[in-house]
CSV table of C-alpha atoms and ligand atoms in Angstrom, one decimal:
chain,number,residue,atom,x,y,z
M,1,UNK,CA,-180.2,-35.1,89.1
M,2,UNK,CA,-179.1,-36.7,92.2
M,3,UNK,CA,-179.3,-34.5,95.5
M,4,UNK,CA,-176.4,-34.7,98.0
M,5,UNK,CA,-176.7,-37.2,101.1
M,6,UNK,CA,-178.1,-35.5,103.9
M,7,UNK,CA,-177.7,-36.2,107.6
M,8,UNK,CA,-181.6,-37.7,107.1
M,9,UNK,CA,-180.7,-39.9,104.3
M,10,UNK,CA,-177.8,-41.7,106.9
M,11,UNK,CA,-179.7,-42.1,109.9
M,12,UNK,CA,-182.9,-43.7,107.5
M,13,UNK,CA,-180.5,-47.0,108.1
M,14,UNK,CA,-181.2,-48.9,110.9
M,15,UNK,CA,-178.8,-48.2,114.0
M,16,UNK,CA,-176.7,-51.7,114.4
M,17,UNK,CA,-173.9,-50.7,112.9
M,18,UNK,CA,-171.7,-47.7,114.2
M,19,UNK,CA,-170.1,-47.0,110.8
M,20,UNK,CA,-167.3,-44.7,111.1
M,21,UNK,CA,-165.3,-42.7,108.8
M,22,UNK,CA,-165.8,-40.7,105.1
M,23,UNK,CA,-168.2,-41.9,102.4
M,24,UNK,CA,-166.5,-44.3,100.1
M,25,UNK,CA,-167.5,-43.5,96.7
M,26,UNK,CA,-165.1,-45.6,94.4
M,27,UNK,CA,-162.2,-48.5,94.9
M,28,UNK,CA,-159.2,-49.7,93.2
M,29,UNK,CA,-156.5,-52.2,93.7
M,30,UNK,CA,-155.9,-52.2,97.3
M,31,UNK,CA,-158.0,-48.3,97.6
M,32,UNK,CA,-160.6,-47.6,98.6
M,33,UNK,CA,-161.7,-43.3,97.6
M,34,UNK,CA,-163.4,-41.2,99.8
M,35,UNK,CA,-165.7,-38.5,98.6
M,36,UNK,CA,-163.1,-35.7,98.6
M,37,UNK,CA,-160.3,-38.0,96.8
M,38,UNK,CA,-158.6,-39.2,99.6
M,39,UNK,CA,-157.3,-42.8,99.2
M,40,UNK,CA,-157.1,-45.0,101.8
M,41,UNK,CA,-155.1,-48.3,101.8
M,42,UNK,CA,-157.5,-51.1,102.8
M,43,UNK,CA,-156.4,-54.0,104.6
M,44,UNK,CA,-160.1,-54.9,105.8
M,45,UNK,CA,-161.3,-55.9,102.4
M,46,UNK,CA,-164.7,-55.6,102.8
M,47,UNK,CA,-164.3,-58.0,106.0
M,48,UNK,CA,-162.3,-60.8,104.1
M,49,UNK,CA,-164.6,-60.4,101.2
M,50,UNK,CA,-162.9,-58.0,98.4
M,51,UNK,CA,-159.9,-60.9,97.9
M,52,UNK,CA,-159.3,-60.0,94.0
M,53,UNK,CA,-159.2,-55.7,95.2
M,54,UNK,CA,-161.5,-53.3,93.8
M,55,UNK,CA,-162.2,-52.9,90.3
M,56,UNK,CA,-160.7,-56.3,89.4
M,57,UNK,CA,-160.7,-56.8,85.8
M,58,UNK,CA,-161.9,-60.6,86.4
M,59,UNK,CA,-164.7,-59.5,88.3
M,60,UNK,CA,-165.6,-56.7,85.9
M,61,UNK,CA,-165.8,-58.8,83.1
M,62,UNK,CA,-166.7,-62.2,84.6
M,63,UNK,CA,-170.3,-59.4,85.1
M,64,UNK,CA,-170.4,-57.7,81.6
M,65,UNK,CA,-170.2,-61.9,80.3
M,66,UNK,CA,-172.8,-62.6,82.9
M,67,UNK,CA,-175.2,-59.7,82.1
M,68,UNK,CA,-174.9,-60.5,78.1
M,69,UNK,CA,-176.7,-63.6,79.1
M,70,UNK,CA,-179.9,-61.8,80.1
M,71,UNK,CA,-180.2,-64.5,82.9
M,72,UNK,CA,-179.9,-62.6,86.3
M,73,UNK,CA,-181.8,-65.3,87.8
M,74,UNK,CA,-183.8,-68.4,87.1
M,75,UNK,CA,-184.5,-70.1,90.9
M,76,UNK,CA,-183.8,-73.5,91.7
M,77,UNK,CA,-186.4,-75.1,89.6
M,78,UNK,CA,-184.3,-75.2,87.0
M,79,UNK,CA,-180.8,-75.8,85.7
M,80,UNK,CA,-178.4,-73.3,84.5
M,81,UNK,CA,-175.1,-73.4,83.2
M,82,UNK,CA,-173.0,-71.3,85.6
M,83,UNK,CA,-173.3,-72.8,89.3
M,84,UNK,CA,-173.0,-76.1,88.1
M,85,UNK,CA,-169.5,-75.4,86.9
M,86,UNK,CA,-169.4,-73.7,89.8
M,87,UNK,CA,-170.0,-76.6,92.0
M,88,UNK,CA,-167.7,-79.1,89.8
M,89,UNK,CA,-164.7,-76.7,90.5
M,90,UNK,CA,-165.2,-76.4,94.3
M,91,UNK,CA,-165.4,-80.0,94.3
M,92,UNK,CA,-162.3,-80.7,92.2
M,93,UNK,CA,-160.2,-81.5,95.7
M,94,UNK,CA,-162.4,-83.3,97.9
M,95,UNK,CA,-165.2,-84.4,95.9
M,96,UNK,CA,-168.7,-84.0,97.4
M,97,UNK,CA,-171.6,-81.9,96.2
M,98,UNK,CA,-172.2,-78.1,96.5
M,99,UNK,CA,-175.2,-76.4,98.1
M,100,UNK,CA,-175.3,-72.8,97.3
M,101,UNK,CA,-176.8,-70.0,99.3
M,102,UNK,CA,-176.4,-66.2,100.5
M,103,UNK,CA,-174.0,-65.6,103.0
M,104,UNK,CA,-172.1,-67.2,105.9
M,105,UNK,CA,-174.2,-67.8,108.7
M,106,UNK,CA,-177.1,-69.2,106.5
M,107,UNK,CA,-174.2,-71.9,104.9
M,108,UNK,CA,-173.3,-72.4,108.3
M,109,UNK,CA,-177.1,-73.2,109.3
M,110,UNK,CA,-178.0,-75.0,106.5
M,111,UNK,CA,-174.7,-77.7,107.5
M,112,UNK,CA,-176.4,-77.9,110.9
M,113,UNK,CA,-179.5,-78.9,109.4
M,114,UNK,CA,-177.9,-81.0,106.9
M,115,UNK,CA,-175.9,-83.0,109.6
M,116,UNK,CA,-178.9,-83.4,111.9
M,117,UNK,CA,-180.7,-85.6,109.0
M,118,UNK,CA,-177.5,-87.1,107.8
M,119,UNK,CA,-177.0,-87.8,111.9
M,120,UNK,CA,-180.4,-88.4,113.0
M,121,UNK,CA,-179.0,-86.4,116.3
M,122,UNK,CA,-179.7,-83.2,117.4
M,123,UNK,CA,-176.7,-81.2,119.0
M,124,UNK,CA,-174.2,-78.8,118.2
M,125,UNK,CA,-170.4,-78.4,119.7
M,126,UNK,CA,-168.3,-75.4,119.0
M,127,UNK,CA,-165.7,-74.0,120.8
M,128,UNK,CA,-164.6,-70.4,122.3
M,129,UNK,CA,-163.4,-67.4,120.2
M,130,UNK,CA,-165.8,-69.0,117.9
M,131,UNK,CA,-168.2,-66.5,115.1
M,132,UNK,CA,-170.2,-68.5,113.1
M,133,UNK,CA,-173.0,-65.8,112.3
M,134,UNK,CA,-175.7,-64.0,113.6
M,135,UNK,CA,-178.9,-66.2,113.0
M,136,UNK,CA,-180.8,-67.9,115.8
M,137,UNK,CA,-178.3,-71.5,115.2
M,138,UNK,CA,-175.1,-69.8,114.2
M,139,UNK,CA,-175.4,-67.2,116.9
M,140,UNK,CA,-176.2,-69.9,119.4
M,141,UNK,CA,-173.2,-71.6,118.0
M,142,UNK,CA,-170.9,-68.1,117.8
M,143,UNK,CA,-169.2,-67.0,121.3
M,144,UNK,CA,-169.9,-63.7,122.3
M,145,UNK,CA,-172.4,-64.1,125.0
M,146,UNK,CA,-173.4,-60.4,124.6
M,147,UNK,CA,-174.2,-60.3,121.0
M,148,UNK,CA,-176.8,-63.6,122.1
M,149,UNK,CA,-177.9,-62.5,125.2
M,150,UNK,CA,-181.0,-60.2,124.1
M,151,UNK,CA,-182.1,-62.3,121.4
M,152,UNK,CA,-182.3,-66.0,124.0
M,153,UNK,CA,-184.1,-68.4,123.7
M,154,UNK,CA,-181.6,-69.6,120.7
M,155,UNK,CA,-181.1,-73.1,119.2
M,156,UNK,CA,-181.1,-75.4,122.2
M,157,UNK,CA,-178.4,-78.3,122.6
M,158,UNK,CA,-175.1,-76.1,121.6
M,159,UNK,CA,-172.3,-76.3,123.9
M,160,UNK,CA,-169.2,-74.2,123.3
M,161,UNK,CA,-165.9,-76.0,124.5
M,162,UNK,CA,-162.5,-74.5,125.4
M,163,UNK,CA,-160.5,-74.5,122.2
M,164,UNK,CA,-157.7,-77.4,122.1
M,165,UNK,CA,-159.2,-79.0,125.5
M,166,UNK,CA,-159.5,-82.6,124.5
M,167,UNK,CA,-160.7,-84.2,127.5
M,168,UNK,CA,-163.8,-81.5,127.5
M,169,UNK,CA,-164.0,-82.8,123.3
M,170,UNK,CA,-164.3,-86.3,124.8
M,171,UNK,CA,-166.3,-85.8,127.0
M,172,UNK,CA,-169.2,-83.5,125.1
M,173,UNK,CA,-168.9,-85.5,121.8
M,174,UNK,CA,-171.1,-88.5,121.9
M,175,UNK,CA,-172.1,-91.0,119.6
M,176,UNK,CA,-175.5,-90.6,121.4
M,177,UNK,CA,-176.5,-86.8,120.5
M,178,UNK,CA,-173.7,-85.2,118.8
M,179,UNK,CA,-175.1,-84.5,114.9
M,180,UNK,CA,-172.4,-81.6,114.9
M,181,UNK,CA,-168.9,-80.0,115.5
M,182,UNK,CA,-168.0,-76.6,114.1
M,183,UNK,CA,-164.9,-75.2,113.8
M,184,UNK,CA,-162.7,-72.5,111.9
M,185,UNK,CA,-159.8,-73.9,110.9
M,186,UNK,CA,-158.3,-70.4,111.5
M,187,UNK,CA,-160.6,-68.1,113.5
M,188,UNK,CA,-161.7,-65.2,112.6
M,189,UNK,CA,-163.3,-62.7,114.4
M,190,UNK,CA,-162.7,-64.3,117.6
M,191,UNK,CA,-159.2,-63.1,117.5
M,192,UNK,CA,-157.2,-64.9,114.3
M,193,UNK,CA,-156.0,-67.5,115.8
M,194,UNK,CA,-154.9,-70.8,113.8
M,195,UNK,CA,-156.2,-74.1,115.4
M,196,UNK,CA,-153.2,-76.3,116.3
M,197,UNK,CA,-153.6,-78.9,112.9
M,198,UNK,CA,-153.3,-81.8,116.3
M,199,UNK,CA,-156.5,-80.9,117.9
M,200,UNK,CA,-158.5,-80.8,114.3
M,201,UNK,CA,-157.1,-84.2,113.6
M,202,UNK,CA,-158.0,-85.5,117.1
M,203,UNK,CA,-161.7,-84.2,116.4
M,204,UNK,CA,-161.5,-85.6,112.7
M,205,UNK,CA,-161.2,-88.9,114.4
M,206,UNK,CA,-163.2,-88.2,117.5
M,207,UNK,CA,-166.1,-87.5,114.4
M,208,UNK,CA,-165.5,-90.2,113.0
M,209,UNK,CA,-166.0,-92.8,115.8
M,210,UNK,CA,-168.9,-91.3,116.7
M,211,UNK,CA,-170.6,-90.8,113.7
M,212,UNK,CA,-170.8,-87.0,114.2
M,213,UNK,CA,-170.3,-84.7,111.3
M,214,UNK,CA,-167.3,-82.2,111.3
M,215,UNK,CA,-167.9,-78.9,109.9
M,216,UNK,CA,-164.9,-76.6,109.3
M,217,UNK,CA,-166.3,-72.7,108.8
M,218,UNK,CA,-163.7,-71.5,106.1
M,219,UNK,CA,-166.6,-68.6,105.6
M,220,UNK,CA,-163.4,-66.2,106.3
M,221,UNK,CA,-160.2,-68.3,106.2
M,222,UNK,CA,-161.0,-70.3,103.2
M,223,UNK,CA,-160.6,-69.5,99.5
M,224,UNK,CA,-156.9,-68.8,99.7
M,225,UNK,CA,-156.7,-66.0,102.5
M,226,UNK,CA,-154.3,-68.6,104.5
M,227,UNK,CA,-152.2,-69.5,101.6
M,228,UNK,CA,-154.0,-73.0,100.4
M,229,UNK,CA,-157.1,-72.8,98.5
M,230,UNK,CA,-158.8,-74.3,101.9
M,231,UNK,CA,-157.2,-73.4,105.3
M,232,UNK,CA,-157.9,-77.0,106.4
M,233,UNK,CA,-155.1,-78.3,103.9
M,234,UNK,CA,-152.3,-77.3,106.3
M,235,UNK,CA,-153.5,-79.7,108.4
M,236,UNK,CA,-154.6,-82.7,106.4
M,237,UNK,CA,-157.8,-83.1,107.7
M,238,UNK,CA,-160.7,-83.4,105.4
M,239,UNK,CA,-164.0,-82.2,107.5
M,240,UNK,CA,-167.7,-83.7,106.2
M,241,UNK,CA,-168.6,-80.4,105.2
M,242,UNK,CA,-166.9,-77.2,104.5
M,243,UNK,CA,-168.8,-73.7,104.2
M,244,UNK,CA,-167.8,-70.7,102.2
M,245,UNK,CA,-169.1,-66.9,102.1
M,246,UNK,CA,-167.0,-64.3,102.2
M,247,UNK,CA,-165.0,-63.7,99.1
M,248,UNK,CA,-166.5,-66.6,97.5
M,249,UNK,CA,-168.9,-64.5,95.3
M,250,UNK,CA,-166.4,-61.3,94.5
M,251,UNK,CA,-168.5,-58.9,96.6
M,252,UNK,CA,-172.0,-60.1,95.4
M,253,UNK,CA,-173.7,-62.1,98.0
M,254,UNK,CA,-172.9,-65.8,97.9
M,255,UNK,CA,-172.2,-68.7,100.6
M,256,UNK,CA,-171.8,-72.7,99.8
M,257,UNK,CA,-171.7,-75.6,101.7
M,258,UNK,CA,-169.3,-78.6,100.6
M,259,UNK,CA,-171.2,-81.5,101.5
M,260,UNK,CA,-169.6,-85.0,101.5
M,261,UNK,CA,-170.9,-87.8,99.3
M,262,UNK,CA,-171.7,-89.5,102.7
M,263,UNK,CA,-174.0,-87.1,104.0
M,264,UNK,CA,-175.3,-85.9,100.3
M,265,UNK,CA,-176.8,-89.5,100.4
M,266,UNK,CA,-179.2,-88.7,103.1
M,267,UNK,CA,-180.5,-85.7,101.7
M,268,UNK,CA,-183.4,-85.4,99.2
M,269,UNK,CA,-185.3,-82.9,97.4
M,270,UNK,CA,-187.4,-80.6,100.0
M,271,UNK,CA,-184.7,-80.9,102.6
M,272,UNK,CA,-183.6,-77.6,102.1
M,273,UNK,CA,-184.2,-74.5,99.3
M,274,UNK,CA,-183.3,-71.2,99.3
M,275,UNK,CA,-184.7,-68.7,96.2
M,276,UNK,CA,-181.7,-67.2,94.9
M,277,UNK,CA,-178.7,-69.3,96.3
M,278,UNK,CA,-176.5,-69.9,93.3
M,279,UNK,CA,-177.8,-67.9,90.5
M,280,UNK,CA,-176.6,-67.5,87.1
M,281,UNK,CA,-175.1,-63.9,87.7
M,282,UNK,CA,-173.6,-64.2,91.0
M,283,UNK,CA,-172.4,-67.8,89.9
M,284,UNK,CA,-170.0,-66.9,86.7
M,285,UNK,CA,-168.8,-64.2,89.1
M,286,UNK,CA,-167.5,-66.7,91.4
M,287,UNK,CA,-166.5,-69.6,89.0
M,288,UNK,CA,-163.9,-67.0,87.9
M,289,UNK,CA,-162.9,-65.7,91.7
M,290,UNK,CA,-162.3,-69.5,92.4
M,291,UNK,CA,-160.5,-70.1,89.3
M,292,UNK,CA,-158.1,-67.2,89.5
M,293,UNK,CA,-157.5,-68.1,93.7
M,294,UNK,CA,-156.8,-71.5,92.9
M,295,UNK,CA,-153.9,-71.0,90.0
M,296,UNK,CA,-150.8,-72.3,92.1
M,297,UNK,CA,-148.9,-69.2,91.3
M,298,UNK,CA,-151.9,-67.1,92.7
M,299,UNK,CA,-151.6,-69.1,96.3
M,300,UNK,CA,-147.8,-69.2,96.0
M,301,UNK,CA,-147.8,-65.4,95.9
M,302,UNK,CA,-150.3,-65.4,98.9
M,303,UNK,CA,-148.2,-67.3,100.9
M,304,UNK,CA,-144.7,-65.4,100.1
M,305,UNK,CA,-146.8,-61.9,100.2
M,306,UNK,CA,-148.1,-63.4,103.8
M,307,UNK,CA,-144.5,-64.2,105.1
M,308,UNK,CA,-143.6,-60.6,104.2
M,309,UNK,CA,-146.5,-59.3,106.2
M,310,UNK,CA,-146.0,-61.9,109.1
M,311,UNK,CA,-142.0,-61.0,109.6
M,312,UNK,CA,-143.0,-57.1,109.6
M,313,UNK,CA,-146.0,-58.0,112.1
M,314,UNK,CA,-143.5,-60.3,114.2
M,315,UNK,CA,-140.8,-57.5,114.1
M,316,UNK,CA,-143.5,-54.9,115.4
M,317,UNK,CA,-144.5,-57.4,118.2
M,318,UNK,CA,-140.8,-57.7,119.2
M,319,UNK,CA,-140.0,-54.1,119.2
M,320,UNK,CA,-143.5,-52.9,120.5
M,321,UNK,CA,-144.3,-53.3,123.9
M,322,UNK,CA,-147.8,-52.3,123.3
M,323,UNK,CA,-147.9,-55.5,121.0
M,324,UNK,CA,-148.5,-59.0,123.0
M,325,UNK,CA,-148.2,-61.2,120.0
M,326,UNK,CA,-148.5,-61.3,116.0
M,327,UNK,CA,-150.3,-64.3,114.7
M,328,UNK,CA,-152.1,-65.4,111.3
M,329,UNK,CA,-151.1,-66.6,108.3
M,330,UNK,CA,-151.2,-66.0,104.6
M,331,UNK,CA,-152.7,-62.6,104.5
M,332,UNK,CA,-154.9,-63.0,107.5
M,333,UNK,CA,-153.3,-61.3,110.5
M,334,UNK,CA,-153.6,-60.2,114.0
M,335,UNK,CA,-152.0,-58.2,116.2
M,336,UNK,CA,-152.9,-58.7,119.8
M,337,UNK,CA,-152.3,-55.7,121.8
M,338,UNK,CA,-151.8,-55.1,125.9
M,339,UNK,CA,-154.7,-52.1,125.4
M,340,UNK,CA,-158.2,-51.7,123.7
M,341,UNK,CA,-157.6,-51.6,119.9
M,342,UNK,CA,-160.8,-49.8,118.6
M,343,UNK,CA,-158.8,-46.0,119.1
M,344,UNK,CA,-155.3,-47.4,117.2
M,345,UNK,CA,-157.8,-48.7,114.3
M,346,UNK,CA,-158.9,-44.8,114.2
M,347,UNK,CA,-155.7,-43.6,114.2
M,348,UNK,CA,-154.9,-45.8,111.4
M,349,UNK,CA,-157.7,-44.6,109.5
M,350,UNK,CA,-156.3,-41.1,110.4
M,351,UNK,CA,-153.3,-42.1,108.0
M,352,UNK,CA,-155.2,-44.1,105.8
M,353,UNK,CA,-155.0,-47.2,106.6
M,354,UNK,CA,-158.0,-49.0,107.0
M,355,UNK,CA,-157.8,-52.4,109.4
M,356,UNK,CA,-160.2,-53.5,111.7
M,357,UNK,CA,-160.8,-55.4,115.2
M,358,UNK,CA,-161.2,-58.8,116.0
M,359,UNK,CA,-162.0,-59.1,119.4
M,360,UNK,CA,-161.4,-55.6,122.4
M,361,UNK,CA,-157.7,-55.9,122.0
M,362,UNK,CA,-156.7,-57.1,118.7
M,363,UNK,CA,-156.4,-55.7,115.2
M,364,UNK,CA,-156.7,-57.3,112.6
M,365,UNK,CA,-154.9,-57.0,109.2
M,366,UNK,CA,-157.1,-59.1,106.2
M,367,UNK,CA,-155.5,-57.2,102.7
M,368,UNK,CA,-157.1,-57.7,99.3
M,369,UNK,CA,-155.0,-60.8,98.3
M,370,UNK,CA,-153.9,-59.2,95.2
M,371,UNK,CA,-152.4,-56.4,97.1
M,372,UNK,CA,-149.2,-55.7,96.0
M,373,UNK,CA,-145.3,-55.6,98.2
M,374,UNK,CA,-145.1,-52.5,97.8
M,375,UNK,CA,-148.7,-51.7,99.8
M,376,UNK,CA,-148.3,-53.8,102.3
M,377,UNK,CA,-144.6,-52.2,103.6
M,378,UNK,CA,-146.6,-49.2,102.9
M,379,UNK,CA,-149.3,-50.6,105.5
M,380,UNK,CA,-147.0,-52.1,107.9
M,381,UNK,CA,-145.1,-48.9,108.0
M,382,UNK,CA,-148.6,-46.7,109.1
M,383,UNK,CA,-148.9,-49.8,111.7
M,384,UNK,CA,-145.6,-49.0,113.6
M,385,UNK,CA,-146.4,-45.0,113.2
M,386,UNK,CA,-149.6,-45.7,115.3
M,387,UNK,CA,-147.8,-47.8,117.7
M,388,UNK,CA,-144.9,-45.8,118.0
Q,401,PLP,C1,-168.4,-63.5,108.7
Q,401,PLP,C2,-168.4,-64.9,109.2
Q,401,PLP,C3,-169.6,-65.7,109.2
Q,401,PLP,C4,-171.0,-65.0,108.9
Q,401,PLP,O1,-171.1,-64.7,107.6
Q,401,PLP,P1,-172.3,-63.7,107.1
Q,401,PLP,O2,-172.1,-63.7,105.6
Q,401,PLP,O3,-172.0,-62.4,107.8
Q,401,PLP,O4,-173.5,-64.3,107.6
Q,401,PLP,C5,-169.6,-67.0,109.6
Q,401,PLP,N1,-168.4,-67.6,110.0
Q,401,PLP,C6,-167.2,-66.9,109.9
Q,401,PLP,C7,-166.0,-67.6,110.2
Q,401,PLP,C8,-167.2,-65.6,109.5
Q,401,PLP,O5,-166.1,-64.9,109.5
């Protein structure tokens, strides 16, 4: 028999996260259940991750297949069937090869070192509002001088540039040192904010005269939570690598870095490894989260379900004067606020709507991309109660 949690059993987890909130004890569709049967409407998704909902029936069987198998893992030494498929459908667009690993910042880490070799140059560019994870390169690379500040010396040679300023771009992006520029087509936690497609195809070019290699961090926009299977098709541009995380694996950990055949060239066996980056399991898993985002229908219903979302936002923003702005797109949405946001994300919760922060004054609105009309009038409605 299983005892009940105690207050010891909570604070046994390290203290860098101030979780908040009932204990979650089961999900489905766009709910999440609390312990005494309350069901909350989530529009955080796991952070971007949980884009099929909870208790999918394509996740849950894509796992009972997987498990049949008997192959949890095998390692890189050897081939198995899943990831490979897995690869040859993330490269149906854009062609390339996959590398797959655990999670966002170490895809986005991995394209750093992948682009130094390919580049035989050493630095990195991002630009503000940037999050490109928490590791000693990706958090040099990420701007929020206070989540880097204790941990410094980072990676040396990153510089973060104002977002959109091209005569800073010019300036910092050399054909002399530049291996790298990161960007999120769509940011994320900085404060969802779409990149104007005219400064990503001035730094698609910019790249590309000086032999730098573009990265576009779709670890939270990509994979259909803009509307397009990648959030960099809205604007045309085709980056020299892409990375994925978030929903990429249906809630089991999983990243990937889309590598170009260019830069695939000048990498060989013992440039990089990781132990269990694309595994058998965790692969089928995803094959099938991929397949089902990237039906047409699926996205078209993303985009239409994110126009209803957007107009309701928009209207709120109008009527609100507590609201600055609504921005996103698809079903990744922010609403800037003239105040903190943190104590309007509790009061949400209070009514059972889950959405989080991206940034002091901003919440942000990132529904299972299943969720249903219905859910998210019922979501947008809670969201003008609290701002009321
Ligand atoms: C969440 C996130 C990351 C980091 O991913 P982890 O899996 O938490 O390491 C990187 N980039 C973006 C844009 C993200 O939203």
């Amino acid at each position: 028999m299983t005892l009940p949690l105690t207050t010891t059993d909570a604070t046994a987890l390290l203290g860098v996260y101030a979780r908040v909130g009932p204990l979650f004890v089961a999900g489905e569709g766009s709910e999440l259940i609390a312990e005494d049967g309350t069901r909350y409407l989530d529009f955080v998704a796991g952070i971007a991750v949980n884009a099929l909902g909870y208790n999918s029936p394509v996740i849950r069987e894509a796992m009972l297949r997987a498990l049949d198998s008997g192959l949890i893992h095998v390692s890189n030494l050897y081939r198995t069937e899943p990831g490979e498929r897995l690869a040859a459908e993330l490269t149906k667009s854009f062609g390339g090869q996959v590398f797959f690993c655990n999670s966002g910042a170490e895809a986005n880490e991995g394209a750093f070192k992948f682009a130094r070799k390919w580049s035989k140059k050493t630095e990195i560019v991002a630009f503000n509002g940037s999050f490109h994870g928490r590791l000693f390169a990706s958090l040099a690379a990420t701007d929020r001088p206070d989540y880097r500040r204790p941990f410094e010396p980072l990676l040396a040679g990153v510089q973060i540039l104002p977002l959109g300023d091209v005569e800073a771009a010019t300036r910092a992006i050399t054909a002399q040192r530049t291996a790298a520029v990161i960007i999120e087509p769509v940011q994320g936690e900085g404060g969802v904010r779409p990149v104007p497609d005219a400064f990503l195809v001035f730094l698609r070019q910019l790249c590309t005269e000086t032999g730098t290699a573009l990265i576009f961090d779709e670890v939270q926009c990509g994979l259909g939570r803009t509307g397009t299977l990648f959030a960099s098709e809205a604007s045309g541009v085709v980056p020299d690598m892409s990375t994925l995380a978030k929903p990429l694996g249906g809630g089991l950990p999983m990243g990937a870095i889309l590598v170009s055949d260019r830069i695939a060239g000048a990498l060989a066996p013992g440039d990089h490894a990781t132990t269990f980056g694309g595994g058998p399991f965790v692969a089928t898993v995803a094959l099938e989260v991929v397949r089902t985002i990237a039906d047409p229908d699926f996205l078209a219903d993303v985009r239409a379900k994110g126009e209803l979302l957007g107009a309701r936002l928009r209207a709120l923003s109008a009527r609100s004067r507590r609201v600055k702005e609504a921005r996103g797109r698809g079903l990744m949405w922010g609403l800037e606020l003239n105040e903190v946001a943190a104590p309007l994300v509790a009061a949400a919760r209070e009514r059972h709507l889950l959405v989080l922060t991206a940034g002091p004054t901003m919440i942000r609105v990132v529904p299972p991309l299943t969720v249903t009309r219905e859910d998210l009038e019922r979501g947008a409605t809670i969201l003008e109660e609290v701002l009321a």
